[in-house]
CSV table of C-alpha atoms and ligand atoms in Angstrom, one decimal:
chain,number,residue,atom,x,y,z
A,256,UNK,CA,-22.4,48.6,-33.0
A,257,UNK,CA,-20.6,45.8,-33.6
A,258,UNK,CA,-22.2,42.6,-34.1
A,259,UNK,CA,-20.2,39.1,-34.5
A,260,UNK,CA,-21.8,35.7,-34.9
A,261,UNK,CA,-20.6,33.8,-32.3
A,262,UNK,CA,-22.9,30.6,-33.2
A,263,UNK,CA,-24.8,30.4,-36.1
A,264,UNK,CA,-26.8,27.2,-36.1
A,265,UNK,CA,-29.5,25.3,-35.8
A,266,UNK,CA,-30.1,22.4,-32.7
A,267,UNK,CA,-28.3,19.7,-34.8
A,268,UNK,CA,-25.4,21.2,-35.3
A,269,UNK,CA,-25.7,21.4,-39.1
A,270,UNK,CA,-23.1,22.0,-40.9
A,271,UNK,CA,-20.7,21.8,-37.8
A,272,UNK,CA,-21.8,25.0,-36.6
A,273,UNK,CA,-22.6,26.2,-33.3
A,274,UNK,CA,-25.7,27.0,-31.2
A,275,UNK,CA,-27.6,30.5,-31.2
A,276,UNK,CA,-25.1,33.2,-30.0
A,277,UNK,CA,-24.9,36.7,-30.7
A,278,UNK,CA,-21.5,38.5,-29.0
A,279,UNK,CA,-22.3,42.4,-29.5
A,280,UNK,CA,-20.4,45.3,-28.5
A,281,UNK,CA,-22.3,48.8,-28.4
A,282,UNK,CA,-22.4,52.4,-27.0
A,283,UNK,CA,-21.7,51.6,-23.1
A,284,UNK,CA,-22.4,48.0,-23.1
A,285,UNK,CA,-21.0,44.3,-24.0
A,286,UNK,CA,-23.9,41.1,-24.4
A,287,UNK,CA,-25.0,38.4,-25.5
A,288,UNK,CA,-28.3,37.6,-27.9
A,289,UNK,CA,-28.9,34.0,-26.7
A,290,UNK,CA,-26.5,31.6,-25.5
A,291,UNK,CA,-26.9,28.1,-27.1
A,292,UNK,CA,-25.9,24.7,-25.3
A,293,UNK,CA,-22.7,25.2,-27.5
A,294,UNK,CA,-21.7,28.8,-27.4
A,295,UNK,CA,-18.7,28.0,-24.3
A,296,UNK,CA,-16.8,26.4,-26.8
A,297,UNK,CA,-17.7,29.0,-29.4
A,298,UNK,CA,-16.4,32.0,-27.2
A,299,UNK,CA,-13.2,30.0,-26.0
A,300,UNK,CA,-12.5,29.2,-29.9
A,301,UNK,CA,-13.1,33.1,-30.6
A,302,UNK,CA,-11.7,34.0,-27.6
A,303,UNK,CA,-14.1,36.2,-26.2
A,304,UNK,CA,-13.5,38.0,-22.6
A,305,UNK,CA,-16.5,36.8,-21.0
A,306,UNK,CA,-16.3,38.4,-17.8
A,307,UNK,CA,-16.8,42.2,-20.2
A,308,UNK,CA,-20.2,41.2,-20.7
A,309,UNK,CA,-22.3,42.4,-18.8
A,310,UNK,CA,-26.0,41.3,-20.3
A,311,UNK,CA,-27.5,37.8,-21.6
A,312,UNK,CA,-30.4,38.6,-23.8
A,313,UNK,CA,-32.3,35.6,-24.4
A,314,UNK,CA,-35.2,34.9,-27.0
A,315,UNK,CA,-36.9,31.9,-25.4
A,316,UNK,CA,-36.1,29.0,-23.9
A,317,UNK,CA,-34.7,26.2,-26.1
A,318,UNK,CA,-31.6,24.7,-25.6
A,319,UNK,CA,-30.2,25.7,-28.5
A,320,UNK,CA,-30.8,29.5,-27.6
A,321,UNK,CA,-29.9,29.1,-23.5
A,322,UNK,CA,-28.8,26.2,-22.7
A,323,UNK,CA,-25.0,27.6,-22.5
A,324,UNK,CA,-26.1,29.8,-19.3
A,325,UNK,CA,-25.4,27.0,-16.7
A,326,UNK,CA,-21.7,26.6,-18.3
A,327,UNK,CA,-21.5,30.8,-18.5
A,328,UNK,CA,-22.0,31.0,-15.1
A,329,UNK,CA,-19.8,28.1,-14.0
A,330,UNK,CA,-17.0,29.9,-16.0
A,331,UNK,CA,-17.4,32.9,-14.0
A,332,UNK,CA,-17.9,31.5,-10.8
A,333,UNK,CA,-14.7,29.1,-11.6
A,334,UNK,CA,-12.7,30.2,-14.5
A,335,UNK,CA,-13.1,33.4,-15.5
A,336,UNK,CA,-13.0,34.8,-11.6
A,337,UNK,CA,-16.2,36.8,-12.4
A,338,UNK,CA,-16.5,39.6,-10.0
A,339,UNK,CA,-19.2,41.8,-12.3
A,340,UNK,CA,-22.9,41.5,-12.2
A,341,UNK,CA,-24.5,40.0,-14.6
A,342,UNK,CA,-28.0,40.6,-15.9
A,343,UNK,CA,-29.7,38.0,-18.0
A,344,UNK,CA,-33.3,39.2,-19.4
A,345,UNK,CA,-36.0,37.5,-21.9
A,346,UNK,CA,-39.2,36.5,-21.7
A,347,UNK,CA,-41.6,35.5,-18.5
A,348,UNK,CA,-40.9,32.7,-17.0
A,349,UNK,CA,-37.4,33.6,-17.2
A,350,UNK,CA,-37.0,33.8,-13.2
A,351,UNK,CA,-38.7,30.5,-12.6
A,352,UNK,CA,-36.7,28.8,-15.5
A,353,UNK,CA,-33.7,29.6,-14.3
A,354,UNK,CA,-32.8,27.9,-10.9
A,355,UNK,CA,-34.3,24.6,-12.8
A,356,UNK,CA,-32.0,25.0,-15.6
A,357,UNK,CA,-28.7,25.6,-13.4
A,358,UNK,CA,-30.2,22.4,-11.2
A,359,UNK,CA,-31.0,20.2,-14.5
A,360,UNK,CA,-27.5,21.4,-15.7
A,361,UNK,CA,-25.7,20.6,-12.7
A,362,UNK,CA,-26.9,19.2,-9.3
A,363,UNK,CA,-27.8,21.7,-6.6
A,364,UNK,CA,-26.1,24.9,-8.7
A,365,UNK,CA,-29.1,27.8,-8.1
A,366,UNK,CA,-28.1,27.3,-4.2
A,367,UNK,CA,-24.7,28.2,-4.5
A,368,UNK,CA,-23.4,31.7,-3.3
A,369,UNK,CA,-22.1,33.0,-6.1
A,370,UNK,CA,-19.2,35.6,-6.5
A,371,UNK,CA,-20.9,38.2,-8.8
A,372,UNK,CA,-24.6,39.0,-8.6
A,373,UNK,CA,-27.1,37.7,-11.1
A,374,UNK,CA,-30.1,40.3,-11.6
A,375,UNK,CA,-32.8,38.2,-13.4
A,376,UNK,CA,-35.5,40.4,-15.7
A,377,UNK,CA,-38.4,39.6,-17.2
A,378,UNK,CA,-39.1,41.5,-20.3
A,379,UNK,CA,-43.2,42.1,-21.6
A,380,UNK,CA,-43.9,42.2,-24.9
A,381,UNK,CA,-43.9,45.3,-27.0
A,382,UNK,CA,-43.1,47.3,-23.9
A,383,UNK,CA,-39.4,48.9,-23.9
A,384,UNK,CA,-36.4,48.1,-21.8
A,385,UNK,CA,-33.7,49.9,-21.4
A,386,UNK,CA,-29.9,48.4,-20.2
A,387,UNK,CA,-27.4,51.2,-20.0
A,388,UNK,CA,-27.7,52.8,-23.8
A,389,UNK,CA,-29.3,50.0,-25.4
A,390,UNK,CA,-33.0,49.8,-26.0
A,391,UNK,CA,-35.1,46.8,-26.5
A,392,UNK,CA,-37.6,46.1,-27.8
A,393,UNK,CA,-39.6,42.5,-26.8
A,394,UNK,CA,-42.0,41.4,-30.4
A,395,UNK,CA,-44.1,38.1,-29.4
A,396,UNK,CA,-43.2,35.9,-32.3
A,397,UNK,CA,-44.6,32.5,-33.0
A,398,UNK,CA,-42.5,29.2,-32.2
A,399,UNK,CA,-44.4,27.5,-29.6
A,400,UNK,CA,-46.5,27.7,-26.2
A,401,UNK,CA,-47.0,29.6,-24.0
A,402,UNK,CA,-46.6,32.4,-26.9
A,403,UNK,CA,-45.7,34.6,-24.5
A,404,UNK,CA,-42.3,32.9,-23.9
A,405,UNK,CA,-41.2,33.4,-27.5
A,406,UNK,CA,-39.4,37.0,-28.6
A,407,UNK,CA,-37.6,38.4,-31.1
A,408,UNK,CA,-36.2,41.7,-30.8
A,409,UNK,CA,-35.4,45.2,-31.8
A,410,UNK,CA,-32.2,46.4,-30.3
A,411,UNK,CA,-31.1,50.3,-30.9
A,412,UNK,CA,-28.0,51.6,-29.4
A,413,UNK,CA,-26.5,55.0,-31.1
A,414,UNK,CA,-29.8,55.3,-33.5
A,415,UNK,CA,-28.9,52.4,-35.2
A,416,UNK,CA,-31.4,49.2,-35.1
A,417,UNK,CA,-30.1,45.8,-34.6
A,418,UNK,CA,-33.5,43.5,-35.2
A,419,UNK,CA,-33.3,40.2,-34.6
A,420,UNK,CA,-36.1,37.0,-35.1
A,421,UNK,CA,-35.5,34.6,-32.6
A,422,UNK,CA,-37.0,31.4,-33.7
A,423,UNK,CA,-40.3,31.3,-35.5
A,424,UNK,CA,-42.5,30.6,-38.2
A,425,UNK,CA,-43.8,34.0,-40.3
A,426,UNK,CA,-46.4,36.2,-38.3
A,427,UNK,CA,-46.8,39.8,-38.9
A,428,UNK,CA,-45.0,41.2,-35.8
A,429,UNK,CA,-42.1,40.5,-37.8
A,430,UNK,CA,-43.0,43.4,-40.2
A,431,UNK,CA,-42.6,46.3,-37.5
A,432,UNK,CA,-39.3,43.9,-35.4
A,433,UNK,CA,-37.3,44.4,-38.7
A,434,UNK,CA,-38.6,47.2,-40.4
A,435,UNK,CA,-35.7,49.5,-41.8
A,436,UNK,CA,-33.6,47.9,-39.4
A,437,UNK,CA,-29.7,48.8,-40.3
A,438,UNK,CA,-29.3,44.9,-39.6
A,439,UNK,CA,-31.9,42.2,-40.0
A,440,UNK,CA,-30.4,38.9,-38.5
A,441,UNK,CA,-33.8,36.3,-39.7
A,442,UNK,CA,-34.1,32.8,-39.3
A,443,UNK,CA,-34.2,30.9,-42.3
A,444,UNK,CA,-34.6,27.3,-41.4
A,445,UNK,CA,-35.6,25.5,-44.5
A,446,UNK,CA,-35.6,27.1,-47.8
A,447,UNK,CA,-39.8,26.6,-49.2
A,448,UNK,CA,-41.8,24.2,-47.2
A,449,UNK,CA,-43.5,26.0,-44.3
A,450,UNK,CA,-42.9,23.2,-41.4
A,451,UNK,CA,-44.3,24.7,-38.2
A,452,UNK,CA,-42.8,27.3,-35.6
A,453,UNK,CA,-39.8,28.0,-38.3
A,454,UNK,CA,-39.2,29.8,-41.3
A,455,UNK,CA,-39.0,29.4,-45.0
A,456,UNK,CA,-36.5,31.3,-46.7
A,457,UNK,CA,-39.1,32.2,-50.0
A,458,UNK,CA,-41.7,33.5,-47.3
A,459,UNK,CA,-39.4,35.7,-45.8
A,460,UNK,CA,-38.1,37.1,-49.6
A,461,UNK,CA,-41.9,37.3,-50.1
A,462,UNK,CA,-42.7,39.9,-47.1
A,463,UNK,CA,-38.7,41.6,-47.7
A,464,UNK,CA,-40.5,44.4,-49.8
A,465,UNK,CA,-42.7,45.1,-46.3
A,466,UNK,CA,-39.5,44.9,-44.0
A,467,UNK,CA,-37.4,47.0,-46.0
A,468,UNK,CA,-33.9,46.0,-43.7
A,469,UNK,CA,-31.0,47.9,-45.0
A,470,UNK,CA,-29.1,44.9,-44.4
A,471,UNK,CA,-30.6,41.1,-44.0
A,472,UNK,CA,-28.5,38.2,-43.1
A,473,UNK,CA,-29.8,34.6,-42.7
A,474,UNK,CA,-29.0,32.4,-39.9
A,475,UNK,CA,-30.4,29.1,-38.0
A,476,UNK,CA,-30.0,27.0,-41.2
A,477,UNK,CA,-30.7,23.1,-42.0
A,478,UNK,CA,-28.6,21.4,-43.4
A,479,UNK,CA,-30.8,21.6,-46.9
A,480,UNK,CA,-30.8,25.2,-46.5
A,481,UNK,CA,-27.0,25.3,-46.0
A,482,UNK,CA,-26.6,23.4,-49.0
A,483,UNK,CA,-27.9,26.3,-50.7
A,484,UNK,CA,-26.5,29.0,-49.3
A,485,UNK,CA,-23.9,29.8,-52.7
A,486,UNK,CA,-27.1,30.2,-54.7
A,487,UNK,CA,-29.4,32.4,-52.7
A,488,UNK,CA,-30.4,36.2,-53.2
A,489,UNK,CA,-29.4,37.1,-49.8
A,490,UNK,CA,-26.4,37.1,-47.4
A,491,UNK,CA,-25.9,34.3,-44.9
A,492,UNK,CA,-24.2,34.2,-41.1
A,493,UNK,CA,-21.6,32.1,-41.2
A,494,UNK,CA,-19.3,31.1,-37.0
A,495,UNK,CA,-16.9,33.8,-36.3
A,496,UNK,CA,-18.7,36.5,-39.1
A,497,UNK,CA,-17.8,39.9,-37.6
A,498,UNK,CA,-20.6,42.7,-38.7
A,499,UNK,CA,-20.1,46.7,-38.2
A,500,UNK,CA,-23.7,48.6,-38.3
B,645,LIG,ZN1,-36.3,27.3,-30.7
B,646,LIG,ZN1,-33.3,27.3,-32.4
């Protein structure tokens, strides 16, 4: 599995990075973790073949983390020519968000006939999906309400784990999302002071020993975190950061 960092920032753009965006290539399938209101420009600067991937995997619904779906499909109804379908899955209410996001995004969009077919899936939590020869798995984690709309997930393609935190502040699902995962991608927004629905950077070296991950790298930084990044313990996602598992 190969795993690059398309966007690896926060909503504000700290440091000049981009939104939430995970481009990963894996057994028989090409997708997308999230797809931040940036990640467009982040794929056209990596040059990235959008129209080869064939799943959007999203981890709730903030801008930062989807708001780049409208301009996705835009680009494959106008650009890239997009004649492949194209699944798009996270949590509930995934199917009722999305025709209000393509409207709010651009004007009378979700009644367009498009040229490739859009299958919309909504994930439960801690209940196994399976797209081509990648399994997911949906963990409830805590950023907000409903809870229910929140994930993180634990991705294995080849027997090899891929577990990823969406956005959230520490709760104990996170133990069992990343435990022994080959790859533990975590948020780490701000570096000690718990602020609420994110996480601190000491909390999460606190509950490492309970995790295990073979590998952990950091991402979703603010800008104090960033500032820190040459003097902390653990390794830290960086735009364009290309990882084998
Ligand atoms: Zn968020
Ligand atoms: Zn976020």
């Amino acid at each position: 599995m190969r795993l690059q960092f398309v966007g690896s920032g926060d909503a504000f753009g700290s440091g000049g990075r981009f939104n939430t965006c995970f481009h990963v290539v894996g057994g028989r399938a090409v997708f997308l973790i999230d797809c931040g209101a940036s990640s467009m420009i982040a794929m056209q600067r990596l040059g990235i073949e959008r129209n080869a991937i064939d799943l959007i995997l999203l981890t709730h619904f903030h801008a930062d983390h989807c708001g780049g779906v409208p301009f996705f499909m835009l680009d494959g109804q106008f650009v890239s020519q997009r004649t492949r379908p194209l699944t798009i899955a996270g949590p509930p209410p995934l199917k009722e968000w999305f025709p209000r996001l393509m409207d709010t995004a651009f004007a009378g969009s979700s009644r367009v006939t498009r040229k490739f077919e859009v299958s919309l899936v909504e994930l439960a939590p801690d209940t196994p999906w399976r797209f081509r020869d990648v399994d997911v798995l949906p963990t409830i984690v805590r950023h907000g309400t409903p809870p229910e709309s929140f994930y993180g997930y634990r991705v294995t393609i080849d027997g090899k784990v891929l577990a990823y935190s969406g956005d959230t502040e520490w709760t104990d699902s996170l133990l069992g999302l990343g435990r022994d995962a080959d790859l533990f991608v975590s948020e780490a927004y701000i570096y000690d002071k718990p602020v609420p629905f994110h996480l601190a950077y000491t909390q999460l070296v606190d509950k490492l020993p309970l995790i295990r991950p073979r590998r952990l790298i950091l991402t979703h930084m603010s800008a104090d975190m960033l500032s820190r990044t040459g003097s902390l313990a653990h390794e830290t996602a960086e735009d364009g950061l290309i990882v084998e598992i």
